[in-house]
Amino acid sequence: MLIRTHDNGFNHPLGSEITPQAAYQNRRQWLLSAAALGGAASWAGREAWAQTGTTRPGKLAALPGRTSSVAGATTVEKPTSYSDASSYNNYYEFGTDKSDPVATAKTLKPRPWTVAVEGLVNKPGNFDLDALLKLSPMEERIYRLRCVEGWSMVIPWVGYSLAELIKQVQPQGGAKYVEFVTLADNKQMPGLNANVLDWPYVEGLRMDEAMHPLTLLAFGMYGEVLPNQNGAPLRLVVPWKYGFKSGKSLVKIRFTDKEPRTAWNVAAPQEYGFYSNVNPQVSHPRWSQATERRIGEEGGLFAKRRQTQMFNGYEPQVGQLYAGMDLRKLF
Ligand code: MTE
């Protein structure tokens, strides 16, 4: 983000509109395996994106989720194809080109994996990935993701509200913020050799933002576990904020009384604030935030741009969190 100039020069293939036989068979197999798992999922949301021609990709282990009942959690917009969502990525630990992570993130080892929970909580500890997978029922949430660079996607994520984990660890009264630290391992991540950011990649939320039911701890997408390039084995997804707030491959969650120093804010404070709420009225110094390009839409780079919505369209759910704040100053 810092070193790219514009969302340009990208010649992305359109998502396939057809369902090849193999994909159809994969989908059938998946339905059977999900049934075998006893998933009490409602298939409505899944059908919505399956009908777009985006079947379960069948590349990774199945991770079905029931359709979420959280308000705002399932948009009816057409989801981005899996191939676009998993090949046009920002994951600087694996390179700064959009096409780098899909090629280089094969070295990431998503298992075994532990997340340390520390700071101002009564029950700190190390959570094993398997324990986290079982902590709460998996839900499917179809969220818009808007990147500060001016593009957006619609992705069916699988996970549960971060609030479920937060409740378990019992934050103390003094905990006002949550810091999210992501993996920084030279052996697994070739991009760490570049001094793009001060590693590890750190993000943060205010406590009420972290507790908001839309804030998702995601373990999967498109009915499967997360591909490495999308942040395996678990990441954050905060749909009303610019994409960079959604840290990938989390290893530590720390509760604190001070606003965390986030990686992008440290790198360029005049460009990336702590809040980073999607706001079409407040331009980034180098990019207007008024419109966006939906990845995979017909016309590619020349497709008609969409109007960006306040809080990425989640204003009814999250607007009250920012009542009375000057969002030009606290961007
Ligand atoms: N998390 C880590 N650890 N490293 C990163 O470079 N990039 C962020 C965010 N999380 C990033 C990260 C940015 S800029 C965006 S837009 C989203 O991840 C992209 O997520 P996606 O590749 O699943 O679309």
mmCIF file with all atom_site columns, N, CA and C and ligand atoms in Angstrom, residues 1 84-95 98 101 145-149 151 153 155 157 181-183 189 197 199-203 221 226 229-231 235-237 242-250 264, ligand 1:
data_model
loop_
_atom_site.group_PDB
_atom_site.id
_atom_site.type_symbol
_atom_site.label_atom_id
_atom_site.label_alt_id
_atom_site.label_comp_id
_atom_site.label_asym_id
_atom_site.label_entity_id
_atom_site.label_seq_id
_atom_site.pdbx_PDB_ins_code
_atom_site.Cartn_x
_atom_site.Cartn_y
_atom_site.Cartn_z
_atom_site.occupancy
_atom_site.B_iso_or_equiv
_atom_site.pdbx_formal_charge
_atom_site.auth_seq_id
_atom_site.auth_comp_id
_atom_site.auth_asym_id
_atom_site.auth_atom_id
_atom_site.pdbx_PDB_model_num
ATOM   1   N N   . MET A 1 1   ? 0.828   -1.196  0.000  1.00 0.00 ? 1   MET A N   1
ATOM   2   C CA  . MET A 1 1   ? 0.000   0.000   0.000  1.00 0.00 ? 1   MET A CA  1
ATOM   3   C C   . MET A 1 1   ? 0.863   1.247   0.000  1.00 0.00 ? 1   MET A C   1
ATOM   4   N N   . ASP A 1 84  ? -10.239 -15.308 -7.924 1.00 0.00 ? 84  ASP A N   1
ATOM   5   C CA  . ASP A 1 84  ? -9.820  -13.909 -7.724 1.00 0.00 ? 84  ASP A CA  1
ATOM   6   C C   . ASP A 1 84  ? -9.462  -13.655 -6.260 1.00 0.00 ? 84  ASP A C   1
ATOM   7   N N   . ALA A 1 85  ? -10.341 -14.120 -5.354 1.00 0.00 ? 85  ALA A N   1
ATOM   8   C CA  . ALA A 1 85  ? -10.125 -13.828 -3.923 1.00 0.00 ? 85  ALA A CA  1
ATOM   9   C C   . ALA A 1 85  ? -8.843  -14.461 -3.394 1.00 0.00 ? 85  ALA A C   1
ATOM   10  N N   . SER A 1 86  ? -8.404  -15.536 -4.039 1.00 0.00 ? 86  SER A N   1
ATOM   11  C CA  . SER A 1 86  ? -7.225  -16.228 -3.521 1.00 0.00 ? 86  SER A CA  1
ATOM   12  C C   . SER A 1 86  ? -5.972  -15.993 -4.363 1.00 0.00 ? 86  SER A C   1
ATOM   13  N N   . SER A 1 87  ? -6.061  -15.068 -5.329 1.00 0.00 ? 87  SER A N   1
ATOM   14  C CA  . SER A 1 87  ? -4.856  -14.816 -6.135 1.00 0.00 ? 87  SER A CA  1
ATOM   15  C C   . SER A 1 87  ? -4.535  -13.328 -6.270 1.00 0.00 ? 87  SER A C   1
ATOM   16  N N   . TYR A 1 88  ? -5.379  -12.475 -5.717 1.00 0.00 ? 88  TYR A N   1
ATOM   17  C CA  . TYR A 1 88  ? -5.133  -11.020 -5.750 1.00 0.00 ? 88  TYR A CA  1
ATOM   18  C C   . TYR A 1 88  ? -5.097  -10.578 -4.288 1.00 0.00 ? 88  TYR A C   1
ATOM   19  N N   . ASN A 1 89  ? -3.935  -10.667 -3.687 1.00 0.00 ? 89  ASN A N   1
ATOM   20  C CA  . ASN A 1 89  ? -3.852  -10.512 -2.229 1.00 0.00 ? 89  ASN A CA  1
ATOM   21  C C   . ASN A 1 89  ? -2.818  -9.489  -1.789 1.00 0.00 ? 89  ASN A C   1
ATOM   22  N N   . ASN A 1 90  ? -3.102  -8.883  -0.659 1.00 0.00 ? 90  ASN A N   1
ATOM   23  C CA  . ASN A 1 90  ? -2.093  -8.101  0.052  1.00 0.00 ? 90  ASN A CA  1
ATOM   24  C C   . ASN A 1 90  ? -1.654  -8.931  1.251  1.00 0.00 ? 90  ASN A C   1
ATOM   25  N N   . TYR A 1 91  ? -0.420  -9.372  1.221  1.00 0.00 ? 91  TYR A N   1
ATOM   26  C CA  . TYR A 1 91  ? 0.150   -10.089 2.366  1.00 0.00 ? 91  TYR A CA  1
ATOM   27  C C   . TYR A 1 91  ? 1.656   -9.866  2.230  1.00 0.00 ? 91  TYR A C   1
ATOM   28  N N   . TYR A 1 92  ? 2.085   -8.711  2.756  1.00 0.00 ? 92  TYR A N   1
ATOM   29  C CA  . TYR A 1 92  ? 3.440   -8.228  2.483  1.00 0.00 ? 92  TYR A CA  1
ATOM   30  C C   . TYR A 1 92  ? 4.539   -9.139  3.010  1.00 0.00 ? 92  TYR A C   1
ATOM   31  N N   . GLU A 1 93  ? 4.221   -9.982  3.965  1.00 0.00 ? 93  GLU A N   1
ATOM   32  C CA  . GLU A 1 93  ? 5.215   -10.943 4.449  1.00 0.00 ? 93  GLU A CA  1
ATOM   33  C C   . GLU A 1 93  ? 5.583   -11.934 3.339  1.00 0.00 ? 93  GLU A C   1
ATOM   34  N N   . PHE A 1 94  ? 4.751   -11.955 2.298  1.00 0.00 ? 94  PHE A N   1
ATOM   35  C CA  . PHE A 1 94  ? 5.010   -12.851 1.162  1.00 0.00 ? 94  PHE A CA  1
ATOM   36  C C   . PHE A 1 94  ? 5.237   -12.081 -0.131 1.00 0.00 ? 94  PHE A C   1
ATOM   37  N N   . GLY A 1 95  ? 5.580   -10.810 -0.016 1.00 0.00 ? 95  GLY A N   1
ATOM   38  C CA  . GLY A 1 95  ? 5.851   -10.008 -1.211 1.00 0.00 ? 95  GLY A CA  1
ATOM   39  C C   . GLY A 1 95  ? 4.829   -8.908  -1.375 1.00 0.00 ? 95  GLY A C   1
ATOM   40  N N   . LYS A 1 98  ? 0.452   -8.044  -5.824 1.00 0.00 ? 98  LYS A N   1
ATOM   41  C CA  . LYS A 1 98  ? -0.803  -8.763  -5.546 1.00 0.00 ? 98  LYS A CA  1
ATOM   42  C C   . LYS A 1 98  ? -0.679  -10.259 -5.882 1.00 0.00 ? 98  LYS A C   1
ATOM   43  N N   . PRO A 1 101 ? 1.671   -13.385 -3.001 1.00 0.00 ? 101 PRO A N   1
ATOM   44  C CA  . PRO A 1 101 ? 1.308   -14.332 -1.934 1.00 0.00 ? 101 PRO A CA  1
ATOM   45  C C   . PRO A 1 101 ? 0.848   -15.702 -2.422 1.00 0.00 ? 101 PRO A C   1
ATOM   46  N N   . LEU A 1 145 ? -15.268 -6.483  1.382  1.00 0.00 ? 145 LEU A N   1
ATOM   47  C CA  . LEU A 1 145 ? -13.962 -6.071  1.878  1.00 0.00 ? 145 LEU A CA  1
ATOM   48  C C   . LEU A 1 145 ? -13.491 -4.941  0.970  1.00 0.00 ? 145 LEU A C   1
ATOM   49  N N   . ARG A 1 146 ? -13.236 -3.755  1.544  1.00 0.00 ? 146 ARG A N   1
ATOM   50  C CA  . ARG A 1 146 ? -12.834 -2.582  0.760  1.00 0.00 ? 146 ARG A CA  1
ATOM   51  C C   . ARG A 1 146 ? -11.397 -2.246  1.123  1.00 0.00 ? 146 ARG A C   1
ATOM   52  N N   . CYS A 1 147 ? -10.537 -2.282  0.110  1.00 0.00 ? 147 CYS A N   1
ATOM   53  C CA  . CYS A 1 147 ? -9.138  -1.961  0.352  1.00 0.00 ? 147 CYS A CA  1
ATOM   54  C C   . CYS A 1 147 ? -8.927  -0.465  0.136  1.00 0.00 ? 147 CYS A C   1
ATOM   55  N N   . VAL A 1 148 ? -8.032  0.125   0.892  1.00 0.00 ? 148 VAL A N   1
ATOM   56  C CA  . VAL A 1 148 ? -7.748  1.558   0.794  1.00 0.00 ? 148 VAL A CA  1
ATOM   57  C C   . VAL A 1 148 ? -7.191  1.909   -0.590 1.00 0.00 ? 148 VAL A C   1
ATOM   58  N N   . GLU A 1 149 ? -6.702  0.910   -1.323 1.00 0.00 ? 149 GLU A N   1
ATOM   59  C CA  . GLU A 1 149 ? -6.175  1.157   -2.669 1.00 0.00 ? 149 GLU A CA  1
ATOM   60  C C   . GLU A 1 149 ? -7.276  1.369   -3.698 1.00 0.00 ? 149 GLU A C   1
ATOM   61  N N   . TRP A 1 151 ? -10.036 -0.901  -4.450 1.00 0.00 ? 151 TRP A N   1
ATOM   62  C CA  . TRP A 1 151 ? -10.732 -2.069  -4.993 1.00 0.00 ? 151 TRP A CA  1
ATOM   63  C C   . TRP A 1 151 ? -11.506 -2.752  -3.880 1.00 0.00 ? 151 TRP A C   1
ATOM   64  N N   . MET A 1 153 ? -13.943 -6.539  -2.780 1.00 0.00 ? 153 MET A N   1
ATOM   65  C CA  . MET A 1 153 ? -14.382 -7.908  -3.088 1.00 0.00 ? 153 MET A CA  1
ATOM   66  C C   . MET A 1 153 ? -15.572 -8.223  -2.170 1.00 0.00 ? 153 MET A C   1
ATOM   67  N N   . ILE A 1 155 ? -16.715 -11.587 -0.041 1.00 0.00 ? 155 ILE A N   1
ATOM   68  C CA  . ILE A 1 155 ? -16.134 -12.899 0.286  1.00 0.00 ? 155 ILE A CA  1
ATOM   69  C C   . ILE A 1 155 ? -16.977 -13.628 1.330  1.00 0.00 ? 155 ILE A C   1
ATOM   70  N N   . TRP A 1 157 ? -16.894 -15.661 4.222  1.00 0.00 ? 157 TRP A N   1
ATOM   71  C CA  . TRP A 1 157 ? -15.946 -16.107 5.245  1.00 0.00 ? 157 TRP A CA  1
ATOM   72  C C   . TRP A 1 157 ? -16.590 -17.155 6.126  1.00 0.00 ? 157 TRP A C   1
ATOM   73  N N   . VAL A 1 181 ? -1.276  -9.211  16.928 1.00 0.00 ? 181 VAL A N   1
ATOM   74  C CA  . VAL A 1 181 ? 0.066   -9.390  16.379 1.00 0.00 ? 181 VAL A CA  1
ATOM   75  C C   . VAL A 1 181 ? 0.027   -10.597 15.457 1.00 0.00 ? 181 VAL A C   1
ATOM   76  N N   . THR A 1 182 ? 0.632   -10.456 14.276 1.00 0.00 ? 182 THR A N   1
ATOM   77  C CA  . THR A 1 182 ? 0.585   -11.554 13.307 1.00 0.00 ? 182 THR A CA  1
ATOM   78  C C   . THR A 1 182 ? 1.974   -12.186 13.183 1.00 0.00 ? 182 THR A C   1
ATOM   79  N N   . LEU A 1 183 ? 2.025   -13.333 12.559 1.00 0.00 ? 183 LEU A N   1
ATOM   80  C CA  . LEU A 1 183 ? 3.273   -14.099 12.490 1.00 0.00 ? 183 LEU A CA  1
ATOM   81  C C   . LEU A 1 183 ? 4.388   -13.328 11.769 1.00 0.00 ? 183 LEU A C   1
ATOM   82  N N   . MET A 1 189 ? 8.545   -16.787 5.777  1.00 0.00 ? 189 MET A N   1
ATOM   83  C CA  . MET A 1 189 ? 8.022   -15.599 5.084  1.00 0.00 ? 189 MET A CA  1
ATOM   84  C C   . MET A 1 189 ? 9.121   -14.819 4.376  1.00 0.00 ? 189 MET A C   1
ATOM   85  N N   . LEU A 1 197 ? 7.765   -2.726  6.150  1.00 0.00 ? 197 LEU A N   1
ATOM   86  C CA  . LEU A 1 197 ? 7.085   -2.412  7.407  1.00 0.00 ? 197 LEU A CA  1
ATOM   87  C C   . LEU A 1 197 ? 7.991   -2.842  8.548  1.00 0.00 ? 197 LEU A C   1
ATOM   88  N N   . TRP A 1 199 ? 8.234   -5.162  11.096 1.00 0.00 ? 199 TRP A N   1
ATOM   89  C CA  . TRP A 1 199 ? 7.581   -6.440  11.431 1.00 0.00 ? 199 TRP A CA  1
ATOM   90  C C   . TRP A 1 199 ? 7.639   -6.707  12.927 1.00 0.00 ? 199 TRP A C   1
ATOM   91  N N   . PRO A 1 200 ? 6.763   -7.449  13.525 1.00 0.00 ? 200 PRO A N   1
ATOM   92  C CA  . PRO A 1 200 ? 5.586   -8.073  12.909 1.00 0.00 ? 200 PRO A CA  1
ATOM   93  C C   . PRO A 1 200 ? 4.503   -7.050  12.566 1.00 0.00 ? 200 PRO A C   1
ATOM   94  N N   . TYR A 1 201 ? 3.635   -7.465  11.660 1.00 0.00 ? 201 TYR A N   1
ATOM   95  C CA  . TYR A 1 201 ? 2.458   -6.678  11.279 1.00 0.00 ? 201 TYR A CA  1
ATOM   96  C C   . TYR A 1 201 ? 1.526   -6.646  12.489 1.00 0.00 ? 201 TYR A C   1
ATOM   97  N N   . VAL A 1 202 ? 1.245   -5.448  12.955 1.00 0.00 ? 202 VAL A N   1
ATOM   98  C CA  . VAL A 1 202 ? 0.392   -5.305  14.152 1.00 0.00 ? 202 VAL A CA  1
ATOM   99  C C   . VAL A 1 202 ? -0.832  -4.473  13.794 1.00 0.00 ? 202 VAL A C   1
ATOM   100 N N   . GLU A 1 203 ? -1.974  -4.874  14.301 1.00 0.00 ? 203 GLU A N   1
ATOM   101 C CA  . GLU A 1 203 ? -3.191  -4.086  14.136 1.00 0.00 ? 203 GLU A CA  1
ATOM   102 C C   . GLU A 1 203 ? -3.881  -3.908  15.488 1.00 0.00 ? 203 GLU A C   1
ATOM   103 N N   . MET A 1 221 ? -12.900 -19.658 4.222  1.00 0.00 ? 221 MET A N   1
ATOM   104 C CA  . MET A 1 221 ? -13.665 -18.905 3.221  1.00 0.00 ? 221 MET A CA  1
ATOM   105 C C   . MET A 1 221 ? -14.153 -19.872 2.152  1.00 0.00 ? 221 MET A C   1
ATOM   106 N N   . LEU A 1 226 ? -8.912  -21.487 5.371  1.00 0.00 ? 226 LEU A N   1
ATOM   107 C CA  . LEU A 1 226 ? -8.281  -20.372 4.650  1.00 0.00 ? 226 LEU A CA  1
ATOM   108 C C   . LEU A 1 226 ? -7.071  -20.843 3.857  1.00 0.00 ? 226 LEU A C   1
ATOM   109 N N   . GLN A 1 229 ? -2.421  -17.712 1.565  1.00 0.00 ? 229 GLN A N   1
ATOM   110 C CA  . GLN A 1 229 ? -2.301  -16.325 1.124  1.00 0.00 ? 229 GLN A CA  1
ATOM   111 C C   . GLN A 1 229 ? -3.406  -15.422 1.662  1.00 0.00 ? 229 GLN A C   1
ATOM   112 N N   . ASN A 1 230 ? -4.488  -16.006 2.136  1.00 0.00 ? 230 ASN A N   1
ATOM   113 C CA  . ASN A 1 230 ? -5.567  -15.212 2.724  1.00 0.00 ? 230 ASN A CA  1
ATOM   114 C C   . ASN A 1 230 ? -5.488  -15.143 4.246  1.00 0.00 ? 230 ASN A C   1
ATOM   115 N N   . GLY A 1 231 ? -4.412  -15.710 4.827  1.00 0.00 ? 231 GLY A N   1
ATOM   116 C CA  . GLY A 1 231 ? -4.218  -15.505 6.267  1.00 0.00 ? 231 GLY A CA  1
ATOM   117 C C   . GLY A 1 231 ? -4.389  -16.724 7.134  1.00 0.00 ? 231 GLY A C   1
ATOM   118 N N   . ARG A 1 235 ? -7.511  -15.360 10.963 1.00 0.00 ? 235 ARG A N   1
ATOM   119 C CA  . ARG A 1 235 ? -7.302  -13.932 10.739 1.00 0.00 ? 235 ARG A CA  1
ATOM   120 C C   . ARG A 1 235 ? -8.504  -13.164 11.249 1.00 0.00 ? 235 ARG A C   1
ATOM   121 N N   . LEU A 1 236 ? -8.349  -11.868 11.237 1.00 0.00 ? 236 LEU A N   1
ATOM   122 C CA  . LEU A 1 236 ? -9.444  -11.000 11.604 1.00 0.00 ? 236 LEU A CA  1
ATOM   123 C C   . LEU A 1 236 ? -10.140 -10.525 10.329 1.00 0.00 ? 236 LEU A C   1
ATOM   124 N N   . VAL A 1 237 ? -11.446 -10.275 10.389 1.00 0.00 ? 237 VAL A N   1
ATOM   125 C CA  . VAL A 1 237 ? -12.121 -9.573  9.302  1.00 0.00 ? 237 VAL A CA  1
ATOM   126 C C   . VAL A 1 237 ? -13.047 -8.527  9.931  1.00 0.00 ? 237 VAL A C   1
ATOM   127 N N   . TYR A 1 242 ? -11.017 -0.368  6.391  1.00 0.00 ? 242 TYR A N   1
ATOM   128 C CA  . TYR A 1 242 ? -10.197 -0.723  5.235  1.00 0.00 ? 242 TYR A CA  1
ATOM   129 C C   . TYR A 1 242 ? -9.514  -2.065  5.492  1.00 0.00 ? 242 TYR A C   1
ATOM   130 N N   . GLY A 1 243 ? -9.258  -2.773  4.402  1.00 0.00 ? 243 GLY A N   1
ATOM   131 C CA  . GLY A 1 243 ? -8.788  -4.156  4.496  1.00 0.00 ? 243 GLY A CA  1
ATOM   132 C C   . GLY A 1 243 ? -7.570  -4.368  5.375  1.00 0.00 ? 243 GLY A C   1
ATOM   133 N N   . PHE A 1 244 ? -6.712  -3.347  5.474  1.00 0.00 ? 244 PHE A N   1
ATOM   134 C CA  . PHE A 1 244 ? -5.469  -3.585  6.224  1.00 0.00 ? 244 PHE A CA  1
ATOM   135 C C   . PHE A 1 244 ? -5.690  -3.784  7.720  1.00 0.00 ? 244 PHE A C   1
ATOM   136 N N   . LYS A 1 245 ? -6.904  -3.395  8.226  1.00 0.00 ? 245 LYS A N   1
ATOM   137 C CA  . LYS A 1 245 ? -7.169  -3.631  9.655  1.00 0.00 ? 245 LYS A CA  1
ATOM   138 C C   . LYS A 1 245 ? -7.370  -5.120  9.953  1.00 0.00 ? 245 LYS A C   1
ATOM   139 N N   . SER A 1 246 ? -7.601  -5.901  8.902  1.00 0.00 ? 246 SER A N   1
ATOM   140 C CA  . SER A 1 246 ? -7.901  -7.326  9.088  1.00 0.00 ? 246 SER A CA  1
ATOM   141 C C   . SER A 1 246 ? -6.611  -8.149  9.031  1.00 0.00 ? 246 SER A C   1
ATOM   142 N N   . GLY A 1 247 ? -5.935  -8.221  10.160 1.00 0.00 ? 247 GLY A N   1
ATOM   143 C CA  . GLY A 1 247 ? -4.634  -8.897  10.238 1.00 0.00 ? 247 GLY A CA  1
ATOM   144 C C   . GLY A 1 247 ? -4.738  -10.390 9.937  1.00 0.00 ? 247 GLY A C   1
ATOM   145 N N   . LYS A 1 248 ? -3.731  -10.873 9.206  1.00 0.00 ? 248 LYS A N   1
ATOM   146 C CA  . LYS A 1 248 ? -3.713  -12.285 8.807  1.00 0.00 ? 248 LYS A CA  1
ATOM   147 C C   . LYS A 1 248 ? -2.773  -13.100 9.692  1.00 0.00 ? 248 LYS A C   1
ATOM   148 N N   . SER A 1 249 ? -3.064  -14.371 9.822  1.00 0.00 ? 249 SER A N   1
ATOM   149 C CA  . SER A 1 249 ? -2.195  -15.323 10.534 1.00 0.00 ? 249 SER A CA  1
ATOM   150 C C   . SER A 1 249 ? -1.832  -14.812 11.929 1.00 0.00 ? 249 SER A C   1
ATOM   151 N N   . LEU A 1 250 ? -2.874  -14.647 12.736 1.00 0.00 ? 250 LEU A N   1
ATOM   152 C CA  . LEU A 1 250 ? -2.706  -14.080 14.085 1.00 0.00 ? 250 LEU A CA  1
ATOM   153 C C   . LEU A 1 250 ? -1.949  -15.016 15.019 1.00 0.00 ? 250 LEU A C   1
ATOM   154 N N   . TRP A 1 264 ? 0.877   0.024   9.986  1.00 0.00 ? 264 TRP A N   1
ATOM   155 C CA  . TRP A 1 264 ? 0.739   1.040   8.934  1.00 0.00 ? 264 TRP A CA  1
ATOM   156 C C   . TRP A 1 264 ? 0.791   2.439   9.504  1.00 0.00 ? 264 TRP A C   1
HETATM 157 N N1  . MTE B 2 .   ? -2.085  -9.066  7.366  1.00 0.00 ? 1   MTE B N1  1
HETATM 158 C C1  . MTE B 2 .   ? -0.754  -9.268  7.354  1.00 0.00 ? 1   MTE B C1  1
HETATM 159 N N2  . MTE B 2 .   ? -0.197  -10.005 8.347  1.00 0.00 ? 1   MTE B N2  1
HETATM 160 N N3  . MTE B 2 .   ? 0.048   -8.745  6.393  1.00 0.00 ? 1   MTE B N3  1
HETATM 161 C C2  . MTE B 2 .   ? -0.455  -7.968  5.386  1.00 0.00 ? 1   MTE B C2  1
HETATM 162 O O1  . MTE B 2 .   ? 0.308   -7.490  4.517  1.00 0.00 ? 1   MTE B O1  1
HETATM 163 N N4  . MTE B 2 .   ? -2.466  -6.957  4.396  1.00 0.00 ? 1   MTE B N4  1
HETATM 164 C C3  . MTE B 2 .   ? -3.755  -6.341  4.726  1.00 0.00 ? 1   MTE B C3  1
HETATM 165 C C4  . MTE B 2 .   ? -4.714  -7.342  5.394  1.00 0.00 ? 1   MTE B C4  1
HETATM 166 N N5  . MTE B 2 .   ? -4.013  -8.155  6.387  1.00 0.00 ? 1   MTE B N5  1
HETATM 167 C C5  . MTE B 2 .   ? -1.863  -7.726  5.358  1.00 0.00 ? 1   MTE B C5  1
HETATM 168 C C6  . MTE B 2 .   ? -2.656  -8.320  6.379  1.00 0.00 ? 1   MTE B C6  1
HETATM 169 C C7  . MTE B 2 .   ? -4.403  -5.702  3.601  1.00 0.00 ? 1   MTE B C7  1
HETATM 170 S S1  . MTE B 2 .   ? -3.668  -4.271  3.036  1.00 0.00 ? 1   MTE B S1  1
HETATM 171 C C8  . MTE B 2 .   ? -5.552  -6.187  3.051  1.00 0.00 ? 1   MTE B C8  1
HETATM 172 S S2  . MTE B 2 .   ? -6.375  -5.298  1.841  1.00 0.00 ? 1   MTE B S2  1
HETATM 173 C C9  . MTE B 2 .   ? -6.104  -7.495  3.455  1.00 0.00 ? 1   MTE B C9  1
HETATM 174 O O2  . MTE B 2 .   ? -5.287  -8.159  4.387  1.00 0.00 ? 1   MTE B O2  1
HETATM 175 C C10 . MTE B 2 .   ? -6.238  -8.366  2.210  1.00 0.00 ? 1   MTE B C10 1
HETATM 176 O O3  . MTE B 2 .   ? -6.869  -9.585  2.510  1.00 0.00 ? 1   MTE B O3  1
HETATM 177 P P1  . MTE B 2 .   ? -7.159  -10.648 1.342  1.00 0.00 ? 1   MTE B P1  1
HETATM 178 O O4  . MTE B 2 .   ? -5.869  -10.943 0.672  1.00 0.00 ? 1   MTE B O4  1
HETATM 179 O O5  . MTE B 2 .   ? -7.769  -11.845 2.006  1.00 0.00 ? 1   MTE B O5  1
HETATM 180 O O6  . MTE B 2 .   ? -8.108  -9.979  0.395  1.00 0.00 ? 1   MTE B O6  1
#
